[in-house]
Amino acid sequence: MSRRKRVPGIFCVEGIWSSKLTDRASVVDMLEILEDVDGIDFIHDRVTTVEGLLDLLKRWKQKQYAPYGLGYFAFHGRPGKIMIGRHAVTLKEIGKVLAGACEGRILYFGSCSVLKIPDEEIEAFRAQTKADCVVGFTREVDWLASAALDLILLQALAYQHPEEVERKLNREYGGLATHLGLKMYFDAVEPEIVERREERREETRDETAPQQLDIESQLAGGVAGQPEVDTQHPEPAPIPAEPATLQPEAAEEEPEAQIDTA
């Protein structure tokens, strides 16, 4: 039996959504669904300061975190920047920290309006970081609606080329993606290559009988009768016992500052 290619993990940094102590909103529940359903490993940390964010970005560049190639940044946002409380961190600042370090990686900004800037600026940011793909929103988005799309999009990006993901979104979730102003920047591949990949997945669907529930079914809470199964990934990767977390350790490249996860 052939072994499935390892699925890239998610490196998630999340901000604080509200100053209210009673607010418990977090994307970590969504990441746990992806882990439970599809075996997509993740690291999740929260930051309350600009310094905390920049420190985590520096640590992400270390070789030990190479398996976590899908960077997911969940913050409030404004055009060209993410917000940490009242403080802004621009894409230019992020680009300086990650310069040349994101080859083979994806940068996904789950934040309002971050990509509401000229295409030339986004492509310059992608060239500076060497990211395979930059994804984000151009509009103010509802938290629940964007979380639903995040769940679908993160799963797809873990398994497929961004061009295939874009086609899938346009075909199956075009209304939601358009409503939220989702944009994706990547290097296109030949249409024939995308078609061959989709054909191979169709053949796999016919030859296998996967048992795991599809994420869309879990979002809908199940349908009367037999639940819909996940036909995307017939051989799910082993599910880790618990989410990975960043632990204090000797730095590979430079001394590390204490992570602020308050």
Coordinates of C-alpha atoms in Angstrom, one line a residue:
M1 CA 0.0 0.0 0.0
S2 CA 1.4 3.4 -1.0
R3 CA 1.9 5.9 1.8
R4 CA 0.1 9.2 1.6
K5 CA 2.3 12.4 1.4
R6 CA 2.5 14.0 4.8
V7 CA -0.1 16.8 5.3
P8 CA 1.4 20.1 6.3
G9 CA 0.6 21.3 9.8
I10 CA -0.9 24.6 10.7
F11 CA 1.1 27.3 12.5
C12 CA -1.6 29.5 14.0
V13 CA -1.1 32.8 15.9
E14 CA -4.2 34.3 17.3
G15 CA -4.9 37.7 18.7
I16 CA -7.5 38.8 21.3
W17 CA -11.0 39.4 19.9
S18 CA -12.4 41.4 22.7
S19 CA -11.3 43.2 25.9
K20 CA -14.2 41.6 27.8
L21 CA -13.0 39.0 30.2
T22 CA -16.1 36.9 29.5
D23 CA -15.3 36.6 25.8
R24 CA -13.9 33.2 25.0
A25 CA -14.0 33.3 21.2
S26 CA -11.1 31.4 19.7
V27 CA -10.2 29.6 16.5
V28 CA -8.7 26.7 18.5
D29 CA -12.0 24.8 18.4
M30 CA -11.9 24.9 14.6
L31 CA -8.3 23.6 14.5
E32 CA -9.3 20.8 16.8
I33 CA -12.0 19.8 14.3
L34 CA -9.4 19.7 11.5
E35 CA -7.2 17.6 13.7
D36 CA -10.0 15.2 14.7
V37 CA -11.5 14.8 11.2
D38 CA -8.4 15.0 9.0
G39 CA -5.4 14.5 11.3
I40 CA -4.0 17.9 10.5
D41 CA -1.6 18.7 13.2
F42 CA -1.3 22.3 14.5
I43 CA 0.5 24.7 16.8
H44 CA -1.6 27.4 18.3
D45 CA -0.5 30.4 20.4
R46 CA -2.1 33.7 21.4
V47 CA -0.4 37.1 21.5
T48 CA -1.3 40.4 23.1
T49 CA 1.7 42.4 22.0
V50 CA 3.5 43.3 18.8
E51 CA 6.7 41.9 20.2
G52 CA 5.0 38.6 21.0
L53 CA 3.9 38.2 17.4
L54 CA 7.3 39.1 15.9
D55 CA 9.0 36.6 18.2
L56 CA 6.7 33.8 17.1
L57 CA 7.3 34.6 13.5
K58 CA 11.0 34.4 14.1
R59 CA 10.7 31.0 15.8
W60 CA 8.5 29.7 13.0
K61 CA 11.5 30.0 10.7
Q62 CA 13.4 27.4 12.7
K63 CA 13.8 24.0 11.0
Q64 CA 12.0 22.2 13.8
Y65 CA 8.8 23.9 12.7
A66 CA 9.2 23.2 9.0
P67 CA 6.3 20.6 9.0
Y68 CA 3.9 23.4 10.0
G69 CA 3.9 25.1 6.6
L70 CA 0.5 26.6 6.7
G71 CA 0.7 29.9 8.5
Y72 CA -2.7 31.0 9.8
F73 CA -3.0 34.5 11.4
A74 CA -6.3 35.2 13.2
F75 CA -6.6 38.8 14.2
H76 CA -8.6 41.9 13.7
G77 CA -7.5 43.6 10.6
R78 CA -7.4 46.8 8.5
P79 CA -6.1 47.3 4.9
G80 CA -2.5 46.1 4.8
K81 CA -2.1 45.4 8.5
I82 CA -3.3 43.2 11.3
M83 CA -4.3 44.7 14.7
I84 CA -3.1 43.7 18.2
G85 CA -5.3 45.8 20.4
R86 CA -4.7 49.3 19.3
H87 CA -1.4 48.5 17.7
A88 CA -0.9 47.7 14.0
V89 CA 1.6 45.4 12.4
T90 CA 1.9 46.0 8.7
L91 CA 2.5 43.4 6.0
K92 CA 5.8 45.3 5.3
E93 CA 6.9 44.6 8.9
I94 CA 5.8 40.9 8.7
G95 CA 7.6 40.7 5.3
K96 CA 10.9 41.9 6.9
V97 CA 10.7 39.2 9.6
L98 CA 9.8 36.4 7.1
A99 CA 12.0 37.6 4.2
G100 CA 13.0 34.6 2.1
A101 CA 11.7 32.1 4.7
C102 CA 8.4 31.0 3.3
E103 CA 9.3 29.0 0.3
G104 CA 6.9 26.1 0.2
R105 CA 4.6 27.8 2.8
I106 CA 1.2 29.4 2.7
L107 CA 0.3 32.7 4.5
Y108 CA -3.4 32.9 5.4
F109 CA -4.6 36.1 7.1
G110 CA -8.0 35.3 8.7
S111 CA -8.5 39.0 9.3
C112 CA -10.9 41.7 8.0
S113 CA -9.7 43.8 5.0
V114 CA -6.0 42.9 5.3
L115 CA -5.7 42.3 1.5
K116 CA -7.7 45.4 0.6
I117 CA -4.6 46.9 -0.9
P118 CA -3.2 47.1 -4.5
D119 CA -2.3 43.8 -6.1
E120 CA 1.2 45.0 -6.6
E121 CA 1.8 45.4 -2.9
I122 CA 0.5 41.9 -2.2
E123 CA 2.7 40.4 -4.9
A124 CA 5.7 42.4 -3.6
F125 CA 5.0 40.9 -0.1
R126 CA 4.7 37.4 -1.6
A127 CA 8.0 37.9 -3.5
Q128 CA 9.8 39.2 -0.4
T129 CA 8.7 36.2 1.8
K130 CA 8.9 33.7 -1.1
A131 CA 5.5 32.3 0.1
D132 CA 3.8 29.9 -2.3
C133 CA 0.5 31.5 -1.6
V134 CA -1.0 34.5 0.2
V135 CA -4.7 34.4 1.2
G136 CA -6.9 36.8 2.9
F137 CA -10.0 39.0 2.9
T138 CA -10.7 42.4 1.3
R139 CA -13.9 43.2 3.3
E140 CA -15.1 43.4 6.9
V141 CA -16.2 39.9 7.7
D142 CA -18.6 38.3 10.1
W143 CA -16.7 36.1 12.6
L144 CA -18.9 33.0 12.2
A145 CA -19.1 33.3 8.5
S146 CA -15.4 33.7 8.1
A147 CA -14.7 30.8 10.6
A148 CA -16.9 28.5 8.4
L149 CA -14.9 29.4 5.3
D150 CA -11.6 29.2 7.3
L151 CA -12.5 25.6 8.2
I152 CA -13.2 24.6 4.6
L153 CA -10.2 26.6 3.2
L154 CA -7.6 25.3 5.6
Q155 CA -8.6 21.7 5.0
A156 CA -8.3 22.2 1.2
L157 CA -5.0 24.1 1.4
A158 CA -3.5 21.2 3.4
Y159 CA -4.1 18.8 0.6
Q160 CA -4.3 20.7 -2.7
H161 CA -2.5 23.2 -4.8
P162 CA -3.9 26.7 -4.3
E163 CA -5.2 26.8 -7.9
E164 CA -7.2 23.7 -7.3
V165 CA -8.5 25.2 -4.0
E166 CA -9.6 28.3 -5.8
R167 CA -11.5 26.3 -8.4
K168 CA -13.1 24.3 -5.6
L169 CA -14.2 27.4 -3.8
N170 CA -15.6 29.0 -6.9
R171 CA -17.5 25.8 -7.8
E172 CA -18.8 24.9 -4.4
Y173 CA -18.6 27.9 -2.1
G174 CA -18.4 30.8 -4.6
G175 CA -21.2 32.8 -3.0
L176 CA -19.6 32.8 0.5
A177 CA -16.1 33.5 -0.8
T178 CA -17.3 36.4 -2.9
H179 CA -19.4 37.8 -0.1
L180 CA -16.4 37.8 2.3
G181 CA -14.1 39.2 -0.4
L182 CA -11.6 36.3 -0.3
K183 CA -8.5 36.7 -2.5
M184 CA -5.7 34.2 -3.2
Y185 CA -2.3 35.0 -4.7
F186 CA -0.1 32.2 -6.1
D187 CA 1.7 31.0 -9.2
A188 CA -0.6 29.3 -11.6
V189 CA 0.1 25.8 -13.0
E190 CA -0.9 24.5 -16.3
P191 CA -4.7 23.7 -16.5
E192 CA -4.0 20.2 -17.7
I193 CA -2.0 19.5 -14.5
V194 CA -4.9 20.6 -12.4
E195 CA -7.4 18.5 -14.4
R196 CA -5.2 15.4 -14.1
R197 CA -5.0 15.9 -10.3
E198 CA -8.7 16.1 -10.1
E199 CA -9.2 13.0 -12.2
R200 CA -6.9 11.1 -9.9
R201 CA -8.9 12.1 -6.9
E202 CA -12.1 11.0 -8.7
E203 CA -10.5 7.6 -9.3
T204 CA -9.5 7.3 -5.7
R205 CA -13.1 8.0 -4.6
D206 CA -14.3 5.1 -6.8
E207 CA -11.8 2.7 -5.4
T208 CA -12.0 3.4 -1.7
A209 CA -14.6 3.5 1.0
P210 CA -13.5 6.2 3.5
Q211 CA -15.1 6.2 6.9
Q212 CA -14.4 9.7 8.3
L213 CA -17.1 12.4 8.2
D214 CA -16.6 15.2 5.7
I215 CA -16.0 18.6 7.4
E216 CA -19.0 20.2 5.6
S217 CA -21.2 17.5 7.2
Q218 CA -19.9 18.2 10.6
L219 CA -20.5 21.9 10.1
A220 CA -24.1 21.1 9.2
G221 CA -24.5 18.9 12.2
G222 CA -25.3 15.9 10.1
V223 CA -28.1 15.1 7.8
A224 CA -31.1 12.8 8.3
G225 CA -30.1 9.4 7.2
Q226 CA -26.6 8.2 6.4
P227 CA -23.9 10.9 7.1
E228 CA -21.9 12.2 4.2
V229 CA -18.4 10.8 4.2
D230 CA -15.1 12.5 3.3
T231 CA -14.2 11.5 -0.2
Q232 CA -11.2 13.8 -0.4
H233 CA -8.7 11.9 1.7
P234 CA -9.1 8.1 1.7
E235 CA -6.1 7.4 4.0
P236 CA -6.2 9.9 6.9
A237 CA -3.0 10.6 8.7
P238 CA -2.7 9.4 12.4
I239 CA -4.3 11.8 14.9
P240 CA -1.8 13.1 17.4
A241 CA -2.7 12.6 21.1
E242 CA -2.8 16.4 21.7
P243 CA -2.1 19.7 20.0
A244 CA 1.6 20.7 19.7
T245 CA 2.6 23.7 21.6
L246 CA 5.8 25.8 21.6
Q247 CA 8.0 24.8 24.6
P248 CA 11.0 26.7 25.9
E249 CA 14.1 25.3 24.3
A250 CA 17.6 26.2 23.2
A251 CA 17.5 28.3 20.1
E252 CA 18.9 26.9 16.9
E253 CA 19.8 30.3 15.4
E254 CA 19.6 32.9 18.1
P255 CA 18.6 33.4 21.7
E256 CA 14.8 33.4 22.1
A257 CA 12.6 35.8 24.1
Q258 CA 9.9 34.6 26.4
I259 CA 6.6 34.2 24.5
D260 CA 3.8 36.4 25.6
T261 CA 0.7 34.2 25.5
A262 CA -1.4 36.2 27.9

